[in-house]
C-alpha positions as a printed NumPy array, in Angstrom:
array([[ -9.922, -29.348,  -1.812],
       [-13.155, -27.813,  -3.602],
       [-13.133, -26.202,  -7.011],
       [-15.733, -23.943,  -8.667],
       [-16.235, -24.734, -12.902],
       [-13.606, -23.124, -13.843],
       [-10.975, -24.665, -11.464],
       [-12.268, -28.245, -12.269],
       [-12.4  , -27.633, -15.965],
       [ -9.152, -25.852, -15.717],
       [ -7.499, -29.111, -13.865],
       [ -9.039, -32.217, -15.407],
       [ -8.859, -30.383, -19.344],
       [-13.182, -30.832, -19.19 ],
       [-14.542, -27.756, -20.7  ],
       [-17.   , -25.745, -18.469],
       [-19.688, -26.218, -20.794],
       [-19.642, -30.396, -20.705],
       [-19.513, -30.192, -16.872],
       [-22.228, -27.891, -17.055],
       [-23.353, -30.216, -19.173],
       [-23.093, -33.293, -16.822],
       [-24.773, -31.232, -14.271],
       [-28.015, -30.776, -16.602],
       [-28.154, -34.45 , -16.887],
       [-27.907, -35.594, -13.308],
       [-24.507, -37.283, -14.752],
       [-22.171, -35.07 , -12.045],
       [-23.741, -32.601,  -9.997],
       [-21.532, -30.392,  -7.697],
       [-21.195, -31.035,  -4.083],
       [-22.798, -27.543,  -3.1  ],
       [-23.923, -24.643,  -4.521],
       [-22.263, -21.394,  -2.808],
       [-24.087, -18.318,  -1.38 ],
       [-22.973, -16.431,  -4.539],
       [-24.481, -19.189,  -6.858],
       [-21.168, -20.986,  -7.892],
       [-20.965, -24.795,  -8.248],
       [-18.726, -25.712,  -6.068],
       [-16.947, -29.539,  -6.489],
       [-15.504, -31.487,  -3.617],
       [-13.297, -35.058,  -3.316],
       [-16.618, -37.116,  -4.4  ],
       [-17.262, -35.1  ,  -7.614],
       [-13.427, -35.176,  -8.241],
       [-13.596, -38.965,  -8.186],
       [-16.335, -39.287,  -9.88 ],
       [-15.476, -36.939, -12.841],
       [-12.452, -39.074, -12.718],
       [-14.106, -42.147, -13.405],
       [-16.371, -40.69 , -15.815],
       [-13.446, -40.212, -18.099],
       [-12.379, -43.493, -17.739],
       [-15.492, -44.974, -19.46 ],
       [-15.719, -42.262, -21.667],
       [-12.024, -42.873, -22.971],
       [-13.053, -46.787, -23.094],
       [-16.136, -45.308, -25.629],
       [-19.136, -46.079, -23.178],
       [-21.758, -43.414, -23.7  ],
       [-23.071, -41.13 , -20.951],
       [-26.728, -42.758, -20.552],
       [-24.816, -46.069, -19.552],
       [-22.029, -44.19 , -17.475],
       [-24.481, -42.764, -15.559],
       [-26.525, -46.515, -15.181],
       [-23.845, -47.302, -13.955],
       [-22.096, -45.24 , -11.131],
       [-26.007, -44.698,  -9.805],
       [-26.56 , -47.93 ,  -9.368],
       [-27.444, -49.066,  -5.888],
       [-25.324, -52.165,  -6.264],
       [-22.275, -49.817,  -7.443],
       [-19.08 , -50.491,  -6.198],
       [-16.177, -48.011,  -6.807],
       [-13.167, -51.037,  -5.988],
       [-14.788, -53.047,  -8.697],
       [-15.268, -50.41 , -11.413],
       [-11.42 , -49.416, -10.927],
       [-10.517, -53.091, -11.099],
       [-12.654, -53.483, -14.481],
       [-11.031, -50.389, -15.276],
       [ -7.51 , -51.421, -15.428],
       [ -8.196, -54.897, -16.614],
       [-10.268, -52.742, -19.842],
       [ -7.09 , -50.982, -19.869],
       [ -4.721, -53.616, -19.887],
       [ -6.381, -55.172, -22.62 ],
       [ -6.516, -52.189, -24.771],
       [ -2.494, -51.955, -24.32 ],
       [ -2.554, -55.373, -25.697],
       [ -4.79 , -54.822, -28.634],
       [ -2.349, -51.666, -29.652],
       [  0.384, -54.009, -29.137],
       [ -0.879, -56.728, -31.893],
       [ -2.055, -54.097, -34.292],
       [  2.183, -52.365, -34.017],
       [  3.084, -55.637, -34.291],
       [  0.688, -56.456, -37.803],
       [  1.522, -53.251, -39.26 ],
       [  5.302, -53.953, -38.664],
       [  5.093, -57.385, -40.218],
       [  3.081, -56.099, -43.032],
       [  5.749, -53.684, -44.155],
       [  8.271, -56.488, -43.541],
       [  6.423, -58.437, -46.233],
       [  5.616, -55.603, -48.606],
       [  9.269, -54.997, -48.704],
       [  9.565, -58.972, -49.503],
       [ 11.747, -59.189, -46.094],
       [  9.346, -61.617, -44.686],
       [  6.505, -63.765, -45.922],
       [  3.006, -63.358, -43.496],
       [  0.247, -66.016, -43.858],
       [ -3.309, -65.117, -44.143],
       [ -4.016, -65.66 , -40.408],
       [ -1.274, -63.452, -39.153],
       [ -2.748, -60.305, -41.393],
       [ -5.818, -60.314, -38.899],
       [ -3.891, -61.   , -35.779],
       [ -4.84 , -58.004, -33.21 ],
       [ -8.246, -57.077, -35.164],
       [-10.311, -60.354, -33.462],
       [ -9.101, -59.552, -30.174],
       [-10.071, -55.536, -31.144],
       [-13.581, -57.478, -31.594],
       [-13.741, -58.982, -28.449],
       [-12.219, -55.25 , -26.444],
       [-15.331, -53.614, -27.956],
       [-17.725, -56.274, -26.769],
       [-16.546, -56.067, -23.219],
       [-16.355, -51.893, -23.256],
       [-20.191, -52.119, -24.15 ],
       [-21.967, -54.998, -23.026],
       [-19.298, -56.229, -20.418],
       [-20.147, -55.473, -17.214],
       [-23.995, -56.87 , -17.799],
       [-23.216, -60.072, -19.856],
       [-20.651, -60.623, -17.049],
       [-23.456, -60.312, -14.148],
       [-25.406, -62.186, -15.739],
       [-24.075, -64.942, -17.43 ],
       [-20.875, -65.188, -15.472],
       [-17.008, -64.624, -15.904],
       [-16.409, -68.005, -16.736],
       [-19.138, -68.376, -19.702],
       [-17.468, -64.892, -20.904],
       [-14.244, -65.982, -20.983],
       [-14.973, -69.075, -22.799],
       [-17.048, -67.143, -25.413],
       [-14.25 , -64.362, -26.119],
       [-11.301, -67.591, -26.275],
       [-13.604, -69.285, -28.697],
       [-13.648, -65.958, -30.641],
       [ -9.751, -65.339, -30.678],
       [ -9.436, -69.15 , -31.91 ],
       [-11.849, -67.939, -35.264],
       [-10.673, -69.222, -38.191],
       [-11.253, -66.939, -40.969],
       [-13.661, -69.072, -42.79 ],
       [-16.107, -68.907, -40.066],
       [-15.255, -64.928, -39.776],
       [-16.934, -64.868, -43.583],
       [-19.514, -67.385, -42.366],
       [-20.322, -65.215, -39.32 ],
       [-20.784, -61.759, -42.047],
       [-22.855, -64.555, -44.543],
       [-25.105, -65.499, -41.305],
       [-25.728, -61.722, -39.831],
       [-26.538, -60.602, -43.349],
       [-29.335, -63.027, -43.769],
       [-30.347, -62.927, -40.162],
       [-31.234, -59.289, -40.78 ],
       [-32.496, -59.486, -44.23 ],
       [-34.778, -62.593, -42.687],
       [-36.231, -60.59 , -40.059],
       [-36.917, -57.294, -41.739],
       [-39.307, -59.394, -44.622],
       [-40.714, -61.914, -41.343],
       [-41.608, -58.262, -39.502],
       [-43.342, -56.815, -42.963],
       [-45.051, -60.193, -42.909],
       [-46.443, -59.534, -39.176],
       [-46.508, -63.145, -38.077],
       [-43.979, -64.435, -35.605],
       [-45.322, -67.638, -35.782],
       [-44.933, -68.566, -39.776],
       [-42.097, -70.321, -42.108],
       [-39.639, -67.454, -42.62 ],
       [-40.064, -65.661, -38.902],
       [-38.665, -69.558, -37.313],
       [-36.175, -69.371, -40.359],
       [-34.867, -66.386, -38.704],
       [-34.798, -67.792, -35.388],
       [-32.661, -71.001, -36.59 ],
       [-30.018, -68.825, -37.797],
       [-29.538, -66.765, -34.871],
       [-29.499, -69.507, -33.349],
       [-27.071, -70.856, -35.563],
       [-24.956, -67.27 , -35.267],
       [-25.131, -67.48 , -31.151],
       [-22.993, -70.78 , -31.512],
       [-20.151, -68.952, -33.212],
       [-19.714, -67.094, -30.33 ],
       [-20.717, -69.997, -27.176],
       [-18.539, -72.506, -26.436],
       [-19.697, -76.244, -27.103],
       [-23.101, -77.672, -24.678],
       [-23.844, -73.773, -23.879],
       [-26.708, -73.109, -25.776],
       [-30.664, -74.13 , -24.412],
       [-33.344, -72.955, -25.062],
       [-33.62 , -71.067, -21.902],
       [-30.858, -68.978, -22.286],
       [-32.065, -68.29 , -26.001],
       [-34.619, -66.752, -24.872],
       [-33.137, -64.799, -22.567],
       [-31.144, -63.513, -25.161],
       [-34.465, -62.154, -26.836],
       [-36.129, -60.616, -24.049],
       [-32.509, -58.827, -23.235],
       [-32.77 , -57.214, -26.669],
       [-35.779, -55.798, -25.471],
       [-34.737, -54.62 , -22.262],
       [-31.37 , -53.117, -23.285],
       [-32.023, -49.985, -24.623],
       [-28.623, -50.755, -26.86 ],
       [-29.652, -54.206, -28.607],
       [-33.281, -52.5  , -29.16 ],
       [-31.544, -50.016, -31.236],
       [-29.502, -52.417, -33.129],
       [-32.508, -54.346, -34.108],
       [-35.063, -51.496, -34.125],
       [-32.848, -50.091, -37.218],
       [-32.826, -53.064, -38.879],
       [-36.584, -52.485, -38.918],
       [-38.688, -50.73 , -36.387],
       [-40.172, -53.622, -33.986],
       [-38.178, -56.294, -34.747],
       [-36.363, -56.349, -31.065],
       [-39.791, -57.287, -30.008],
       [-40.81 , -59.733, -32.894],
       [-37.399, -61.497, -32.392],
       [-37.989, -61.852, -29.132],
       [-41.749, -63.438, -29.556],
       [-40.677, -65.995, -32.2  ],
       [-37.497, -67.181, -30.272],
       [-40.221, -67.765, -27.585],
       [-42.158, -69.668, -30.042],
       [-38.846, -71.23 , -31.848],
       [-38.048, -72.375, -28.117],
       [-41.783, -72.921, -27.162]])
């Protein structure tokens, strides 16, 4: 069946201005355009639209949605697979957090007693949900399902010391690297400084015998190359993706 705007924003509950919108951006563009000028959408746009709000209900922005389902290597089977399997685990995330807020009223009413560890039940594996939603599908490609898996067990296992220890690391990580980009010299004391603790912070998150070098490095040019990292960095100080990524490749050198 084809639908103009207004029957497509009328049956998915997308406002004709955001699939105007999408059109503008090359995100979804109808099917055809009709002799009297109407966008008309058919089965592929349906789909697509379709999948478009499954990634944007999973919080993936539109300039990777639309990486994505352009893609010459995109394959619809797949993204509906990752799709559920997203899905599934965001049932299970809700699930723990019912489950901690239940037990936490339990205890304020002095039914039950909860131990430290079970108050952040639900909120690690909320951690790991929001890793795969936005860096997923490319860490997975490129590193492998098995390295992934390993990495997101290794965070569910966290103790909550190294939780604090992880916060402790980041916040001098970033504090390093913003004074080591004033200074300008990749090469010197406190720029290598920086590089030994995110090295040190990478082996929170990798299981045991996965770190090298190599794959450190990696690491830094991907913060270049992902427009996503380069912002994370880029606000910590503008550059620094780029003078990360030159002193790991000296730290490694």
């Amino acid at each position: 069946m084809n639908y103009t705007v207004n029957k497509l924003a009328k049956m998915s509950g997308v406002s004709n201005r955001t699939l105007r919108y999408y059109d503008q951006i090359g995100l979804l563009k109808p099917g055809r355009i009709s002799s009297n000028g109407y966008r008309i959408y058919e089965k592929t746009e349906v789909d697509a639209l379709q999948e478009i709000l499954f990634y944007r209900e999973l919080g993936v922005s539109l300039d990777e949605i639309k990486k994505m389902i352009t893609a010459t290597d995109y394959d619809r089977n797949q993204s509906l697979n990752r799709h559920l399997t997203a899905l599934e685990q965001k049932k299970e995330q809700i699930n723990l957090l019912i489950i901690n807020v239940t037990k936490t009223i339990s205890s304020t009413k002095g039914e039950i007693i909860m131990g430290d560890k079970e108050k952040f039940e639900g909120f690690k594996q909320n951690l790991i949900d929001e890793n795969e939603n936005k860096y997923g599908c490319e860490i997975r490609k490129k590193y492998g399902d098995e390295t992934v898996d390993n990495s997101n067990a290794k965070i569910k296992n966290m103790t909550e010391e190294q939780a604090v220890e992880i916060d402790r690391l980041t916040n001098e990580l970033n504090l390093s690297l913003k004074e080591a980009v004033l200074q300008g010299n990749p090469a010197n004391e406190l720029a290598q400084k920086a590089c030994e603790l995110h090295r040190r912070w990478l082996c929170f998150f990798w299981s045991d015998g996965q770190y090298s070098k190599e794959t450190h490095k990696n690491i830094a040019q991907m913060y270049c190359d992902d427009e996503r990292f380069k912002a994370y960095y880029d606000d910590i100080i503008p550059g620094c993706a780029e003078f990360l990524r030159d002193s790991i490749n000296i730290y490694c050198g």
